[in-house]
Coordinates of C-alpha atoms in Angstrom, one line a residue:
M1172 CA -0.3 0.0 0.2
L1173 CA 1.4 3.4 -0.7
L1174 CA 0.5 4.7 2.8
Y1175 CA 3.4 7.4 2.7
L1176 CA 1.5 10.6 3.7
V1177 CA 0.5 8.8 6.6
F1178 CA 3.4 8.1 9.5
I1179 CA 6.7 9.5 10.0
P1180 CA 8.3 9.7 12.6
V1181 CA 8.5 13.2 14.3
K1182 CA 9.9 16.5 16.1
V1183 CA 7.6 19.1 16.3
C1184 CA 7.7 23.6 17.4
S1185 CA 3.9 25.7 17.8
I1186 CA 4.8 28.1 15.4
R1187 CA 3.2 31.3 14.6
S1188 CA 5.0 32.0 11.5
Y1189 CA 7.4 29.7 9.0
E1190 CA 10.5 32.6 9.2
G1191 CA 9.5 32.2 13.5
F1192 CA 10.0 28.2 13.1
L1193 CA 13.5 29.5 11.2
S1194 CA 14.9 30.9 13.8
S1195 CA 13.5 29.0 17.1
R1196 CA 14.0 24.9 18.0
I1197 CA 11.2 23.8 20.7
N1198 CA 11.0 19.9 21.4
C1199 CA 7.3 19.8 22.0
G1200 CA 4.7 17.9 22.3
M1201 CA 1.3 15.7 21.2
T1202 CA -0.8 18.9 22.7
E1203 CA 1.6 21.4 20.2
M1204 CA 1.0 18.7 17.1
L1205 CA -3.4 18.0 18.5
D1206 CA -2.5 23.0 18.2
I1207 CA -1.3 22.6 14.8
Y1208 CA -3.8 21.2 13.7
N1209 CA -7.1 22.9 14.9
Q1210 CA -6.0 25.6 12.8
Y1211 CA -5.4 23.1 9.7
V1212 CA -9.2 22.2 10.6
S1213 CA -10.0 26.1 11.0
L1214 CA -9.1 26.5 7.6
A1215 CA -12.6 23.7 6.6
D1216 CA -15.8 25.1 6.4
T1217 CA -16.7 23.6 10.1
S1218 CA -20.3 23.2 9.1
S1219 CA -19.6 20.4 6.2
M1220 CA -16.2 19.2 7.7
F1221 CA -14.4 16.4 6.0
N1222 CA -18.0 14.0 5.1
D1223 CA -17.1 14.5 1.0
L1224 CA -13.0 14.4 1.2
S1225 CA -12.9 15.5 -2.4
D1226 CA -14.6 18.7 -1.0
Q1227 CA -11.5 18.9 1.3
L1228 CA -9.2 19.2 -0.8
P1229 CA -8.8 22.9 -1.0
V1230 CA -7.8 22.1 2.4
L1231 CA -4.6 19.7 1.6
Q1232 CA -3.9 21.6 -1.4
K1233 CA -3.2 25.2 0.8
A1234 CA -1.7 23.4 4.0
V1235 CA 0.9 21.9 0.8
V1236 CA 1.5 24.9 -0.7
Q1237 CA 2.0 26.8 3.1
V1238 CA 4.9 24.3 3.5
D1239 CA 5.8 24.4 0.4
N1240 CA 6.8 27.9 0.1
F1241 CA 8.0 27.5 4.3
L1242 CA 10.8 24.6 2.5
I1243 CA 11.3 26.8 -0.8
K1244 CA 13.3 29.6 1.8
L1245 CA 14.9 26.2 3.2
L1246 CA 16.1 24.5 -0.1
S1247 CA 15.7 27.6 -2.8
G1248 CA 17.1 26.5 -6.0
L1249 CA 16.8 22.9 -5.7
P1250 CA 15.5 21.4 -8.7
F1251 CA 11.8 20.0 -8.0
D1252 CA 10.8 19.8 -11.6
S1253 CA 13.4 17.8 -13.3
G1254 CA 13.5 15.2 -10.9
I1255 CA 15.9 15.0 -7.8
K1256 CA 19.4 17.0 -6.6
R1257 CA 20.7 15.0 -2.8
V1258 CA 21.8 17.8 -0.4
V1259 CA 22.8 16.9 2.8
H1260 CA 21.4 19.9 4.9
K1261 CA 23.4 20.0 8.6
S1262 CA 20.6 22.0 10.3
K1263 CA 18.9 20.5 13.4
H1264 CA 16.2 23.1 11.8
I1265 CA 15.1 21.1 8.7
N1266 CA 13.8 18.0 10.6
M1267 CA 11.0 19.4 11.1
G1268 CA 8.9 19.8 8.4
N1269 CA 8.0 16.9 7.6
T1270 CA 5.4 16.8 10.6
L1271 CA 3.6 20.1 8.4
I1272 CA 3.7 17.7 5.7
L1273 CA 2.8 15.3 6.4
A1274 CA 1.0 14.3 10.1
I1275 CA -0.9 17.9 9.9
S1276 CA -2.3 18.9 6.6
V1277 CA -2.9 15.0 5.2
V1278 CA -3.4 12.7 8.8
L1279 CA -5.7 14.6 10.8
L1280 CA -7.4 16.0 8.5
I1281 CA -8.6 12.7 6.9
L1282 CA -8.7 10.9 10.4
S1283 CA -11.8 13.5 11.2
F1284 CA -14.0 12.3 9.3
G1285 CA -16.4 10.7 11.4
S1286 CA -17.7 7.0 11.5
A1287 CA -18.3 4.4 7.3
Y1288 CA -18.3 1.7 9.1
G1289 CA -19.9 2.2 13.5
M1290 CA -16.9 0.3 13.9
R1291 CA -14.1 2.1 16.6
I1292 CA -10.6 0.8 16.0
E1293 CA -7.2 1.1 17.7
L1294 CA -4.6 2.3 16.0
F1295 CA -1.3 -0.2 16.9
S1296 CA -2.5 -1.4 19.0
D1297 CA 0.0 -2.8 22.2
K1298 CA -1.6 -5.8 22.9
G1299 CA -1.4 -6.2 19.3
Q1300 CA 1.9 -9.1 18.4
D1301 CA 4.8 -8.4 17.8
K1302 CA 6.5 -10.6 15.3
S1303 CA 9.7 -9.6 15.1
D1304 CA 11.4 -10.8 18.3
D1305 CA 9.9 -15.0 18.1
G1306 CA 9.8 -14.6 14.2
I1307 CA 7.0 -14.9 11.2
C1308 CA 6.9 -18.5 12.2
K1309 CA 6.3 -19.3 16.3
S1310 CA 3.9 -16.0 16.6
M1311 CA 1.7 -16.0 13.4
A1312 CA 1.9 -20.7 11.5
E1313 CA 3.1 -22.6 14.6
P1314 CA -0.3 -21.0 16.6
H1315 CA -2.5 -22.9 13.7
N1316 CA -0.9 -25.8 14.1
Y1317 CA 1.2 -25.7 10.6
V1318 CA 4.4 -26.8 10.4
C1319 CA 6.5 -23.8 9.2
E1320 CA 10.6 -23.2 8.9
E1321 CA 12.7 -19.8 9.6
H1322 CA 15.1 -20.1 5.9
T1323 CA 17.8 -16.6 5.3
V1324 CA 18.3 -16.3 1.6
R1325 CA 21.2 -13.5 1.0
T1326 CA 20.9 -11.6 -2.2
G1327 CA 23.7 -10.2 -5.1
D1328 CA 24.2 -6.9 -3.2
G1329 CA 24.5 -8.4 0.5
Y1330 CA 20.9 -8.4 2.0
I1331 CA 19.4 -10.8 3.9
L1332 CA 16.1 -11.7 3.8
G1333 CA 13.9 -13.8 5.3
L1334 CA 11.8 -16.8 4.6
Q1335 CA 9.7 -18.6 5.2
R1336 CA 8.4 -22.6 4.1
I1337 CA 5.3 -23.8 5.4
P1338 CA 5.3 -27.7 3.5
V1339 CA 2.4 -29.2 4.5
G1340 CA -1.4 -27.8 5.3
Q1341 CA -2.6 -28.5 8.4
S1342 CA -3.3 -32.4 8.6
G1343 CA 0.7 -33.3 8.1
G1344 CA 1.9 -35.6 5.3
T1345 CA 5.4 -35.4 3.8
S1346 CA 6.3 -31.9 1.0
R1347 CA 7.9 -34.5 -0.8
D1348 CA 7.0 -33.3 -5.1
R1349 CA 4.7 -30.7 -3.1
P1350 CA 4.7 -27.6 -6.0
P1351 CA 6.6 -24.3 -4.7
V1352 CA 4.8 -21.2 -4.7
L1353 CA 5.9 -18.2 -3.4
L1354 CA 4.4 -15.5 -1.9
Q1355 CA 5.5 -11.8 -2.2
H1356 CA 4.0 -8.8 0.3
G1357 CA 3.1 -5.4 -1.5
I1358 CA 4.7 -2.0 0.0
L1359 CA 4.6 -0.8 3.7
A1360 CA 4.1 -4.5 4.6
D1361 CA 6.1 -8.7 5.4
G1362 CA 5.1 -11.8 5.4
T1363 CA 2.6 -11.4 7.8
T1364 CA 0.3 -10.1 4.4
W1365 CA -0.3 -14.1 4.2
I1366 CA -1.4 -15.0 7.8
L1367 CA -3.0 -13.1 9.1
L1368 CA -6.3 -14.5 8.2
P1369 CA -7.2 -17.8 10.4
P1370 CA -7.3 -21.3 8.6
G1371 CA -9.3 -21.9 5.9
K1372 CA -9.8 -17.9 4.1
S1373 CA -5.2 -17.3 4.2
L1374 CA -3.8 -18.0 0.9
A1375 CA -0.5 -19.7 3.2
F1376 CA -2.7 -21.5 5.3
L1377 CA -5.2 -22.2 1.5
L1378 CA -2.0 -23.9 0.0
A1379 CA -0.6 -25.3 2.5
D1380 CA -4.2 -27.7 3.3
N1381 CA -4.7 -27.7 -0.8
G1382 CA -1.0 -30.1 -2.0
F1383 CA 1.5 -26.7 -1.7
D1384 CA 5.0 -26.4 -0.7
V1385 CA 4.3 -22.9 1.0
W1386 CA 7.9 -20.6 1.1
I1387 CA 7.1 -16.5 2.3
A1388 CA 9.3 -13.8 0.8
N1389 CA 9.5 -10.4 2.6
S1390 CA 11.5 -7.6 1.0
R1391 CA 14.8 -5.7 2.7
G1392 CA 13.4 -2.9 4.8
T1393 CA 11.2 -4.9 7.1
A1394 CA 12.1 -6.7 10.2
S1395 CA 12.8 -9.6 8.5
S1396 CA 15.7 -8.6 7.3
G1397 CA 19.3 -7.2 7.2
H1398 CA 22.8 -6.6 5.7
V1399 CA 26.5 -8.7 5.6
S1400 CA 28.0 -5.2 6.0
L1401 CA 25.2 -2.2 6.4
S1402 CA 22.7 -1.7 9.4
P1403 CA 19.4 0.3 9.2
S1404 CA 20.3 3.4 10.8
D1405 CA 23.1 3.9 8.1
A1406 CA 21.6 5.5 5.2
A1407 CA 23.3 3.0 2.0
F1408 CA 21.0 1.2 4.2
W1409 CA 18.3 2.4 2.2
D1410 CA 19.8 3.7 -0.7
W1411 CA 17.4 2.0 -3.1
S1412 CA 13.5 1.3 -4.7
W1413 CA 10.9 -1.3 -5.8
D1414 CA 13.9 -1.8 -9.2
K1415 CA 16.7 -3.2 -6.5
L1416 CA 13.5 -6.0 -5.2
A1417 CA 12.7 -7.2 -9.2
S1418 CA 16.8 -7.6 -9.8
F1419 CA 18.0 -8.8 -6.7
D1420 CA 15.6 -10.0 -4.1
L1421 CA 13.0 -10.9 -5.9
P1422 CA 15.8 -13.7 -8.9
A1423 CA 17.7 -14.1 -4.6
A1424 CA 14.5 -15.3 -3.3
F1425 CA 13.2 -17.2 -6.9
A1426 CA 16.5 -19.4 -7.1
Y1427 CA 16.7 -20.2 -3.6
V1428 CA 13.3 -22.0 -3.4
H1429 CA 13.6 -24.0 -6.1
Q1430 CA 17.5 -25.1 -5.4
Q1431 CA 15.9 -26.3 -1.8
T1432 CA 12.9 -28.0 -3.2
K1433 CA 14.1 -29.1 -7.2
Q1434 CA 10.8 -28.1 -8.9
R1435 CA 9.7 -24.4 -11.1
V1436 CA 8.4 -21.9 -8.6
H1437 CA 4.5 -20.7 -9.1
Y1438 CA 4.9 -17.5 -7.7
V1439 CA 2.0 -14.9 -5.9
G1440 CA 1.9 -11.4 -6.0
Y1441 CA 0.0 -8.5 -4.7
S1442 CA -0.3 -5.3 -4.7
Q1443 CA 3.8 -3.7 -5.0
G1444 CA 4.7 -7.5 -5.8
S1445 CA 2.9 -8.1 -8.5
L1446 CA 4.6 -4.7 -10.1
I1447 CA 8.7 -6.5 -9.2
A1448 CA 7.9 -9.7 -11.3
L1449 CA 6.1 -7.5 -14.2
A1450 CA 9.6 -5.4 -14.2
A1451 CA 11.5 -9.5 -14.1
L1452 CA 9.7 -11.0 -16.0
S1453 CA 10.3 -8.0 -19.3
K1454 CA 13.7 -8.0 -18.8
K1455 CA 13.7 -12.0 -19.1
H1456 CA 14.7 -13.3 -15.5
L1457 CA 12.9 -15.6 -14.1
L1458 CA 12.2 -17.8 -16.4
S1459 CA 13.9 -20.8 -16.6
M1460 CA 13.2 -21.2 -12.3
L1461 CA 9.5 -20.0 -13.1
R1462 CA 5.3 -22.0 -13.8
S1463 CA 3.0 -19.4 -13.5
A1464 CA 2.1 -16.0 -11.7
A1465 CA -0.1 -14.0 -9.6
L1466 CA -0.4 -11.2 -10.0
L1467 CA -3.3 -9.3 -7.2
S1468 CA -4.7 -5.6 -7.0
P1469 CA -2.2 -5.5 -9.3
I1470 CA 0.3 -2.4 -9.1
S1471 CA 2.1 -1.7 -13.0
Y1472 CA 0.7 1.4 -14.6
M1473 CA 0.2 4.6 -11.7
G1474 CA -1.0 6.8 -14.4
H1475 CA -4.6 7.2 -13.3
I1476 CA -4.0 6.1 -9.1
S1477 CA -7.6 7.5 -7.3
S1478 CA -6.7 8.4 -4.8
P1479 CA -6.9 12.2 -3.4
L1480 CA -4.2 12.0 -0.4
V1481 CA -1.1 9.5 -2.5
R1482 CA -2.2 12.3 -5.9
V1483 CA -1.8 15.5 -3.7
A1484 CA 1.6 13.6 -2.4
A1485 CA 3.0 13.2 -6.7
E1486 CA 2.2 15.4 -8.0
N1487 CA 3.4 18.4 -5.5
F1488 CA 6.4 16.1 -5.4
M1489 CA 6.6 15.4 -1.0
A1490 CA 8.0 11.9 -1.0
E1491 CA 10.8 14.1 -3.5
R1492 CA 11.0 17.5 -0.3
L1493 CA 12.3 14.7 2.8
Y1494 CA 14.4 12.7 0.9
Q1495 CA 16.0 15.7 0.5
L1496 CA 15.1 17.1 4.4
G1497 CA 17.4 13.9 4.6
H1498 CA 15.3 11.6 5.1
N1499 CA 16.1 7.5 4.4
E1500 CA 14.4 5.0 5.6
F1501 CA 10.2 5.4 5.4
N1502 CA 9.5 4.2 9.0
P1503 CA 5.4 4.3 8.5
I1504 CA 6.1 3.3 12.9
G1505 CA 7.9 6.3 14.4
D1506 CA 6.7 6.6 17.6
A1507 CA 5.4 9.9 18.1
A1508 CA 3.0 9.3 14.5
T1509 CA 2.5 5.9 16.5
K1510 CA 1.4 7.9 19.7
M1511 CA 0.3 11.0 16.9
L1512 CA -2.4 8.6 15.5
K1513 CA -3.8 6.6 18.9
D1514 CA -4.6 10.1 20.6
I1515 CA -6.7 10.8 17.8
C1516 CA -8.4 7.3 17.0
Q1517 CA -9.7 7.8 21.1
K1518 CA -11.3 10.5 20.7
S1519 CA -15.4 10.0 20.4
G1520 CA -16.5 10.1 16.6
I1521 CA -13.5 8.9 14.7
D1522 CA -13.0 6.0 12.9
C1523 CA -9.3 5.5 11.9
S1524 CA -10.1 2.9 9.6
K1525 CA -11.4 5.8 7.1
F1526 CA -7.8 6.1 6.8
L1527 CA -6.9 2.5 5.0
T1528 CA -10.2 3.9 1.7
A1529 CA -9.1 7.8 2.1
F1530 CA -5.4 5.1 0.0
T1531 CA -7.1 1.7 -0.9
G1532 CA -10.4 2.9 -1.7
Q1533 CA -13.9 1.2 -0.3
N1534 CA -12.8 -1.9 0.4
C1535 CA -16.4 -3.9 0.4
C1536 CA -15.4 -6.6 2.5
I1537 CA -13.5 -6.3 5.4
N1538 CA -14.5 -6.1 9.8
K1539 CA -13.4 -4.7 12.2
S1540 CA -11.3 -7.6 13.6
I1541 CA -10.0 -7.9 10.7
V1542 CA -8.3 -4.7 9.5
Q1543 CA -7.5 -4.7 13.8
A1544 CA -5.0 -7.9 13.4
F1545 CA -3.8 -5.9 10.0
L1546 CA -3.7 -2.5 12.4
N1547 CA -1.0 -4.4 15.5
H1548 CA 0.6 -6.5 12.3
K1549 CA 2.2 -3.0 12.8
P1550 CA 3.0 -2.1 8.6
Q1551 CA 6.9 -2.2 8.4
S1552 CA 9.3 0.5 6.3
S1553 CA 10.0 1.1 3.0
S1554 CA 12.4 3.5 2.0
M1555 CA 12.2 6.7 0.9
K1556 CA 13.9 6.3 -2.1
N1557 CA 11.5 4.0 -3.4
M1558 CA 8.3 7.0 -2.9
V1559 CA 10.5 9.0 -4.8
H1560 CA 9.9 6.4 -7.5
L1561 CA 6.8 5.4 -7.3
S1562 CA 5.6 9.2 -7.0
Q1563 CA 7.7 9.6 -10.5
M1564 CA 5.8 6.4 -12.1
M1565 CA 2.0 8.3 -11.1
R1566 CA 3.3 12.0 -12.7
N1567 CA 4.9 10.0 -15.5
G1568 CA 2.6 7.3 -16.4
T1569 CA 5.0 5.2 -17.2
I1570 CA 7.1 1.5 -15.8
S1571 CA 10.3 3.0 -15.4
M1572 CA 13.3 2.6 -13.2
Y1573 CA 14.7 5.3 -11.8
N1574 CA 15.3 8.7 -12.1
Y1575 CA 18.2 10.5 -10.9
G1576 CA 16.6 13.7 -12.0
E1577 CA 20.5 14.6 -13.6
K1578 CA 21.1 13.7 -16.6
D1579 CA 25.7 12.3 -15.6
E1580 CA 23.6 10.7 -12.8
N1581 CA 21.0 9.1 -15.1
I1582 CA 24.1 9.0 -17.6
Q1583 CA 26.0 7.2 -14.9
H1584 CA 23.0 4.6 -14.2
Y1585 CA 21.9 3.5 -17.4
G1586 CA 24.6 5.0 -20.6
K1587 CA 22.0 7.4 -21.2
P1588 CA 20.1 10.8 -19.7
R1589 CA 16.1 9.1 -19.1
P1590 CA 15.9 5.7 -17.4
P1591 CA 14.7 2.7 -19.6
S1592 CA 11.2 1.9 -20.1
Y1593 CA 10.3 -1.6 -18.4
D1594 CA 8.4 -3.2 -21.9
M1595 CA 5.5 -5.1 -20.2
K1596 CA 5.5 -6.4 -24.1
S1597 CA 8.8 -8.4 -23.7
I1598 CA 6.8 -10.7 -21.3
P1599 CA 6.5 -14.1 -22.7
N1600 CA 3.8 -14.7 -24.2
D1601 CA 3.8 -18.5 -23.5
V1602 CA 4.0 -17.4 -19.6
P1603 CA 0.9 -19.1 -17.6
L1604 CA -0.7 -15.7 -16.2
F1605 CA -4.2 -15.6 -14.0
L1606 CA -4.6 -11.3 -13.2
S1607 CA -6.8 -10.0 -10.6
Y1608 CA -8.6 -6.3 -10.0
G1609 CA -11.3 -4.6 -8.2
G1610 CA -13.1 -2.0 -9.8
A1611 CA -13.3 0.4 -6.8
D1612 CA -9.0 0.0 -5.9
A1613 CA -7.5 3.2 -5.4
L1614 CA -4.5 2.6 -5.8
S1615 CA -4.2 -0.5 -9.2
D1616 CA -7.0 1.8 -11.1
V1617 CA -8.6 0.1 -13.9
K1618 CA -7.7 2.8 -16.3
D1619 CA -3.6 1.9 -15.1
V1620 CA -4.8 -1.8 -15.1
K1621 CA -6.0 -1.9 -18.7
L1622 CA -2.6 -0.2 -20.1
L1623 CA -1.5 -3.2 -18.9
L1624 CA -3.6 -6.1 -20.4
K1625 CA -3.3 -4.0 -23.1
S1626 CA 0.3 -5.3 -23.6
L1627 CA -0.7 -8.1 -22.7
S1628 CA -2.7 -8.2 -25.9
D1629 CA -0.9 -10.3 -27.4
H1630 CA -0.8 -13.2 -24.4
D1631 CA -1.3 -16.4 -25.7
G1632 CA -5.1 -16.6 -24.6
D1633 CA -5.2 -20.2 -23.2
K1634 CA -2.6 -18.6 -20.5
L1635 CA -4.3 -15.2 -18.6
V1636 CA -6.8 -16.4 -16.6
I1637 CA -8.3 -12.6 -15.7
Q1638 CA -11.1 -11.6 -12.9
Y1639 CA -12.8 -8.3 -12.3
Q1640 CA -14.2 -8.1 -9.3
E1641 CA -16.1 -4.7 -9.0
D1642 CA -16.8 -4.5 -5.4
Y1643 CA -13.2 -4.8 -4.8
A1644 CA -10.8 -2.5 -3.7
H1645 CA -6.6 -3.0 -2.6
L1646 CA -7.5 -4.1 0.3
D1647 CA -9.8 -6.5 0.2
F1648 CA -7.4 -8.6 -2.3
I1649 CA -5.4 -9.5 1.3
M1650 CA -8.5 -9.0 3.9
A1651 CA -12.0 -9.5 2.7
E1652 CA -13.9 -11.8 4.1
N1653 CA -15.0 -13.4 1.3
A1654 CA -11.3 -13.1 -0.4
R1655 CA -11.3 -17.1 -0.3
E1656 CA -14.8 -17.8 -3.0
I1657 CA -14.3 -14.3 -4.6
V1658 CA -10.2 -15.2 -5.8
Y1659 CA -8.0 -17.5 -3.8
D1660 CA -9.6 -21.1 -4.6
P1661 CA -10.4 -19.5 -8.2
L1662 CA -6.8 -18.9 -8.0
V1663 CA -6.0 -22.7 -6.2
A1664 CA -7.2 -23.9 -9.6
F1665 CA -5.6 -21.7 -11.6
L1666 CA -2.1 -23.5 -9.6
T1667 CA -3.6 -26.8 -9.3
L1668 CA -3.7 -26.8 -13.8
Q1669 CA -0.3 -25.8 -14.3

C-alpha cells in the first residue's frame, strides 16, 4: 500500500510563523501537535467538515502550498520539478518540517472524517502481537498447528532476507513432490500479509492445505531483513527503490526456493509484489525457474491512481522533499506519529479505519477484527527513495527505472540521459498468468490495469486468466471475508492446472 503520507517519525514545534520556525528550535509534545492541527482544521468549512474528501482537497492543497513556501526558503535553488538533486543539510531546523507536510496537513484531516463503518479501531495496539521477536513462524503459523520453517537468503548486493516455509498442511504429510509457491507481499508490509486471517481464509494456509509447498518472501527493509555489513541506521542501507527488489530480492528468493525444492516455482504477488514480478519478467529474468505467476491488485502503470491523498503527495513532490531533507528510511511506525494517531483514534466520533479507505479505495468486505489484526501487526519500513520512484511513476504514467534527475547521474547508472522503461510487451506470451483486479481499487486503478492488459494483448489466450471483481478495493484481496470464494479458490484452481 502506498500509505506514505501517514506515518513519519516526527518532532514538531508550536510556531506562529514560518519565520519563527526558522529562528527557533523547540521540542514540543502532543498538545502542541494537536494545536497546530486545530489551526489547519479551522481553514475548512466546519458546517460540512469532511463529509466528502474531495470537498476538502483545497484545504490539503493550501496546507501543501504553505509548507512549500517554507521549504523553498530552506531549499532555494533545488530542482524540484526535473528530478532530485540530493543535498545533505546540517541544519537541525530542517528535520522538523515533515510534520507539517504529513502528520498535520494530511493525516489528521483524514482521520476527522467521522464514522463510516460504525466501528472503533485502536491503531497499532500495544496489545498486538509483535512477530519480530519470535519470528513469523512461531508467532503466526505454529499457533494454528502448521509446520513452519524460518529460512534466510542473501541477495547479490548483500541484503539478508527472511523466508518462511509452510511445507505441509494442517493434516501433515510430506513436502516431497509438492509444487512450491512463492508469496510476495506489497509495500509497507511483510510476509504476515499472507497469514493474517485464520486457517480456511489466509492464502498461505489454503495453499498448504491444498497440496502446495508454501514459501513466504520478505523484502529488504522489513523486520525480517538485514545486511552483511550495513545497519538500518546507515543511509546506504536505504539506498534502493523497487528496481532492486526486481533485480536482486526476487531472483534471490526464486533461486533459493528452486534450489531447495528442485522444482519450478509458482509465484503470487500482491500490489508492489506484482510490479516487481512484471519488471523482472519483462527483462526475461526468472523464466527458467518460473512455473506460473498470479498478480493480485496489480501495480504496473500508475498514472491513473485515484486516491486523492496519494495524488496530492505525488503532484506536490512530498516524497522528494522529505528525501532532500535527509529522510532515507520511510518508517511507518515512528513513535511520535504512532502516539499521535493513537491519541486521535481514541477521540469520540473518529473512525481510524477511514484512513485505510482514504488511500486504498472503499474496501467492500473487511470487518473490524480483520482490520485490527492488520493494524496490530505493524506496517513495515520502505525506503524514501522507493517512495520517490513510485511518485515519479504516478506523475509520468510510465513503468520506468528510477530517475536520478540529473542527466549525468542517469548516464552513470543507465548509459543514457533518461531512465529505461520496463516494456510489458516483452513478457513472453507463453508465461501462465492469473490477474485479479477490482473496480473500487484506488491504487490499482481500472484504467491502469487496462493499460497493462493492452500491453499483454498478444499473450496466448490459454495462458492468461483475467478476473475482475467490481466491488473490490486494494485491501480486499488480502483481507476480505469472502476472498477465499472470490479470489483464492479460482487462484488455487489456476495453479493446480499449471
